[in-house]
Coordinates of C-alpha atoms in Angstrom, one line a residue:
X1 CA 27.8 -2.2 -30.5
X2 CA 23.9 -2.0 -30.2
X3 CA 22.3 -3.0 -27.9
X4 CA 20.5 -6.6 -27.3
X5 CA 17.0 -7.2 -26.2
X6 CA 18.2 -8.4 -23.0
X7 CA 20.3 -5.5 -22.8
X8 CA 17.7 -3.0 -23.3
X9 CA 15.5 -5.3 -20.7
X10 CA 18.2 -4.9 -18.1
X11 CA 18.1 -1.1 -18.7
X12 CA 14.3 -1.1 -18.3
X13 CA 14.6 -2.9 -14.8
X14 CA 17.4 -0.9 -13.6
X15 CA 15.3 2.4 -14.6
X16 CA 12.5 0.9 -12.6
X17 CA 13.7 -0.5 -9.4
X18 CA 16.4 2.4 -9.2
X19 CA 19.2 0.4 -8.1
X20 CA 20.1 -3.7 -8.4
X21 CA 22.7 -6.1 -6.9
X22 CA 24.8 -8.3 -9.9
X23 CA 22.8 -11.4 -8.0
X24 CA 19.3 -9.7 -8.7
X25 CA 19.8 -9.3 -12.2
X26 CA 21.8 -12.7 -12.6
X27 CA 18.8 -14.4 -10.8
X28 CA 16.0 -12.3 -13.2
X29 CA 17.6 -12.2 -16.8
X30 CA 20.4 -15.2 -16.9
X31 CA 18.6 -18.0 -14.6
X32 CA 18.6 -20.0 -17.8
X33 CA 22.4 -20.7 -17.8
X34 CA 25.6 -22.6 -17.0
X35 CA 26.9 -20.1 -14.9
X36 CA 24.2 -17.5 -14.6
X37 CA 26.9 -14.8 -12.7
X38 CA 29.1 -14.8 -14.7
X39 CA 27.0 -14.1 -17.4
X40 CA 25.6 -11.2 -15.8
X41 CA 29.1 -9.6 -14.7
X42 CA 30.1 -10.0 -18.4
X43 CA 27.3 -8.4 -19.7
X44 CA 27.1 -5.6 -16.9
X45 CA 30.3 -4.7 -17.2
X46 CA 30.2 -4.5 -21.0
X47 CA 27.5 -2.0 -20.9
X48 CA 29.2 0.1 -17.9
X49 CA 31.7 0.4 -20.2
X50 CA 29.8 1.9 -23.0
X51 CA 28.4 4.0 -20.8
X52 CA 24.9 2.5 -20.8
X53 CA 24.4 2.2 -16.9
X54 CA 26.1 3.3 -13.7
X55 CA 27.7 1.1 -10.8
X56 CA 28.5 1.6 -7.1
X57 CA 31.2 -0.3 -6.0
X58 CA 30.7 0.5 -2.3
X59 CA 28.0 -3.2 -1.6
X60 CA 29.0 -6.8 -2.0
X61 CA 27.9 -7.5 -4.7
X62 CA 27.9 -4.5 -6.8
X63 CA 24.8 -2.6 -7.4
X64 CA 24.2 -0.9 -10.7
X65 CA 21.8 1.8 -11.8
X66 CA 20.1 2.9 -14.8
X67 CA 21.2 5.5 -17.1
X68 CA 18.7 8.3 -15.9
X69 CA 18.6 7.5 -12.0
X70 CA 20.6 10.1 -9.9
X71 CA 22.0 8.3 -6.7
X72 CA 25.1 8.6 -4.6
X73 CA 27.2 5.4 -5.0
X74 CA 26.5 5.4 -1.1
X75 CA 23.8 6.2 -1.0
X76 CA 21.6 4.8 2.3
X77 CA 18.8 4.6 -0.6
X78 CA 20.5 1.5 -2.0
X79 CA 19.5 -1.0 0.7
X80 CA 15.6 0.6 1.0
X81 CA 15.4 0.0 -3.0
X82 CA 17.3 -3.4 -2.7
X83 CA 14.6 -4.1 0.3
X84 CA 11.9 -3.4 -2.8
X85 CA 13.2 -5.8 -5.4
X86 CA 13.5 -8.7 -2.9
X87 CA 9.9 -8.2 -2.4
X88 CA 9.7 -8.2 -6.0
X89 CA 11.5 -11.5 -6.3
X90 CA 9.4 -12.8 -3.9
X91 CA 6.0 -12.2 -5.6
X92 CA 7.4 -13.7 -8.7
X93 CA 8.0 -17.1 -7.0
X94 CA 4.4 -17.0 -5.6
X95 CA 3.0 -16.3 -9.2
X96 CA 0.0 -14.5 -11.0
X97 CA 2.3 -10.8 -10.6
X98 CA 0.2 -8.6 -12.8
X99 CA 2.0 -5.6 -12.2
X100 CA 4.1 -3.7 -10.3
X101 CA 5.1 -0.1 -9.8
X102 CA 7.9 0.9 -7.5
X103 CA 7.1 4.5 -5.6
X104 CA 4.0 5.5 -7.4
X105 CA 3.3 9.4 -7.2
X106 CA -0.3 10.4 -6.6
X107 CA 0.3 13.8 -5.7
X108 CA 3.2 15.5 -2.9
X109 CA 3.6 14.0 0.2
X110 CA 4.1 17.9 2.0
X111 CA 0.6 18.4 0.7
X112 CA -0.3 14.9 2.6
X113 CA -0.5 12.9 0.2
X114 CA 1.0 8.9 0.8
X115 CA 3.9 7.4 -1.3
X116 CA 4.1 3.7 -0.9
X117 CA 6.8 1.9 -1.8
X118 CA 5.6 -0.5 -3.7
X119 CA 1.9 -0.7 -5.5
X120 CA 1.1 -4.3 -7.0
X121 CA -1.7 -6.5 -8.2
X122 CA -1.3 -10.0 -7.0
X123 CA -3.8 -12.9 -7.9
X124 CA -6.8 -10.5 -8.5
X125 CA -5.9 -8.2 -5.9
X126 CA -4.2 -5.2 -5.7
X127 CA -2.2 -3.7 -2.7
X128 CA -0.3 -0.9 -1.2
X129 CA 2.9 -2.4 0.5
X130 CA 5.0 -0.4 2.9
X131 CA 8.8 -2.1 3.0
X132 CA 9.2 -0.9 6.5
X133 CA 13.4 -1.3 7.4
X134 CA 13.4 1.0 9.7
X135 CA 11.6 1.4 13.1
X136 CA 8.7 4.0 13.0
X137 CA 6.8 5.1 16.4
X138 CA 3.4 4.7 16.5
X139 CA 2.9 8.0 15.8
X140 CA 4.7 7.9 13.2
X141 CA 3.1 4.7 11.9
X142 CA -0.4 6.3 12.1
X143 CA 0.0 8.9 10.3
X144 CA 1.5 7.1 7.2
X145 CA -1.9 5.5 7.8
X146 CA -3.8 8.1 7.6
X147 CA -2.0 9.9 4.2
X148 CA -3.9 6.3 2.6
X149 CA -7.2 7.3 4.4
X150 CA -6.5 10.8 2.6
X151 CA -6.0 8.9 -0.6
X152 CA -8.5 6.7 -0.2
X153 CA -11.1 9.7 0.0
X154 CA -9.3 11.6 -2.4
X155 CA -11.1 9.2 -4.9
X156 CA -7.7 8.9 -7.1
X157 CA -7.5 5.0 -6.7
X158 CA -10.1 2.9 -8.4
X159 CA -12.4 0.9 -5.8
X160 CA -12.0 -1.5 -4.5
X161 CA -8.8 0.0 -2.9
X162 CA -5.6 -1.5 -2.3
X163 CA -5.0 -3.2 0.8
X164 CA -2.3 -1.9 2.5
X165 CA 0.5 -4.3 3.7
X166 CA 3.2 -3.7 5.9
X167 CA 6.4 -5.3 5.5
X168 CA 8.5 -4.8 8.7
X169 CA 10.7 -7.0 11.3
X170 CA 8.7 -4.6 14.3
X171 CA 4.6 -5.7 14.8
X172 CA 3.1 -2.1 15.0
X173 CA 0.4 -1.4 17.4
X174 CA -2.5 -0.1 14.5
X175 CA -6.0 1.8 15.6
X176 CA -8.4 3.2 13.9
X177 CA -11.2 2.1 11.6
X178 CA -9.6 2.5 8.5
X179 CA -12.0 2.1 5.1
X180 CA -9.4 -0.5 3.6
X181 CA -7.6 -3.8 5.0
X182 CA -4.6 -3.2 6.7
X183 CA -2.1 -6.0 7.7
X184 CA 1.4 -6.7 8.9
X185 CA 4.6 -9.6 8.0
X186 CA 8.0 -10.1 8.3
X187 CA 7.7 -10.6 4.7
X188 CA 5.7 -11.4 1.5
X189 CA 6.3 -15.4 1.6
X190 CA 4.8 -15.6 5.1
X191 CA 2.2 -13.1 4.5
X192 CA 0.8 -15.6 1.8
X193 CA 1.4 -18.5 4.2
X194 CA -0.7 -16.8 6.5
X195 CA -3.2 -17.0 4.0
X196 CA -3.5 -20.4 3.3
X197 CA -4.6 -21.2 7.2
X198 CA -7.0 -18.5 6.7
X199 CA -10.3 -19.1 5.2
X200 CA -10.5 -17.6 1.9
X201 CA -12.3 -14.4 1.8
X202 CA -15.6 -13.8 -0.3
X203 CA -15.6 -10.0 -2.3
X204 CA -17.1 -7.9 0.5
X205 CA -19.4 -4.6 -0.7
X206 CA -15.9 -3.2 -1.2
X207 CA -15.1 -5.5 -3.5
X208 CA -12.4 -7.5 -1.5
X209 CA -11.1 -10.5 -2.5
X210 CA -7.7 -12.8 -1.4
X211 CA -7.7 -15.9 -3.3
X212 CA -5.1 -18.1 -2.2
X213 CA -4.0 -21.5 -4.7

């Protein structure tokens, strides 16, 4: 049976985000429905079964990955990549998601270079997010921040450069001058909340700008 344009568009997200939950993709490609889960499981488990995409069985609900992504069905990946999408969902909601690339490469990290989690332009703005589960020390916290100060003068990234936004339950204790905006949420929701009490910021000589509707 070939394969539908939906099909092909589940495929493409599952390549991308590495790994999704049967809710994710109900929520992304079958919103439009009756009985959008049910939907998805149907159409999930049709292409499992031609071999078009892989499935761990070992989360509630089932997660499923592309056909080219190598992960253990147990793998303590799944929840950091899961952590990714949600921020993904999130940004949708909030509108004007121009793009967004999950783990960009720009360069190896043992030759300093950073790998964020997430890089995405949002209303006009583009950003550097960190989807921080885990708890980091300080020290460990500062010198993720300084792989960006390496990539920032590395002169890779197009100015203005990203802000860098940390997504983490723990509030990290952050010095240092840095050359780009650095800030801190529990999420992406409140982070934009936090915005909208905030005066909106005109573009600085760096070509800054947050514009908040």
């Amino acid at each position: 049976m070939s394969l539908t344009n939906r099909d092909k568009q589940i495929i493409k997200a599952l390549d991308k985000f590495r790994v999704m939950d049967r809710d994710s993709v109900s929520e992304l490609f079958f919103a439009g429905l009756k009985n959008p889960k049910y939907a998805a499981n149907n159409v999930l488990l049709r292409l499992l079964r031609d071999g078009e995409i892989q499935r761990s069985t070992a989360f509630i609900p089932y997660c499923y990955f592309g056909p080219s992504i190598q992960m253990k069905a147990q793998s303590q990946k799944i929840p950091h990549f899961l952590a990714i999408l949600n921020v993904y969902k999130e940004m949708l909601k909030l509108g004007e998601l121009e793009s967004f690339l999950v783990e960009p490469k720009y360069g190896k990290k043992k030759d300093g270079c950073c790998e964020p989690d997430i890089y995405a332009h949002f209303r006009r703005t583009p950003f550097f997010i960190e989807v921080q589960k885990t708890i980091y020390s300080v020290k460990q916290m500062q010198e993720k921040l300084d792989r960006y100060v390496l990539l920032y003068e590395s002169g890779i990234i197009d100015k203005p450069f990203p802000h860098v936004l940390i997504l983490s339950d723990q509030r990290y204790a952050i010095d240092g001058d840095y050359p780009f905006k650095v800030f801190q949420s529990e999420s992406f929701t409140e982070f934009v909340a936090s915005l909208k009490s905030a005066p909106v910021s005109k573009p600085s000589e760096r070509g800054v700008r947050i514009v908040v509707k």
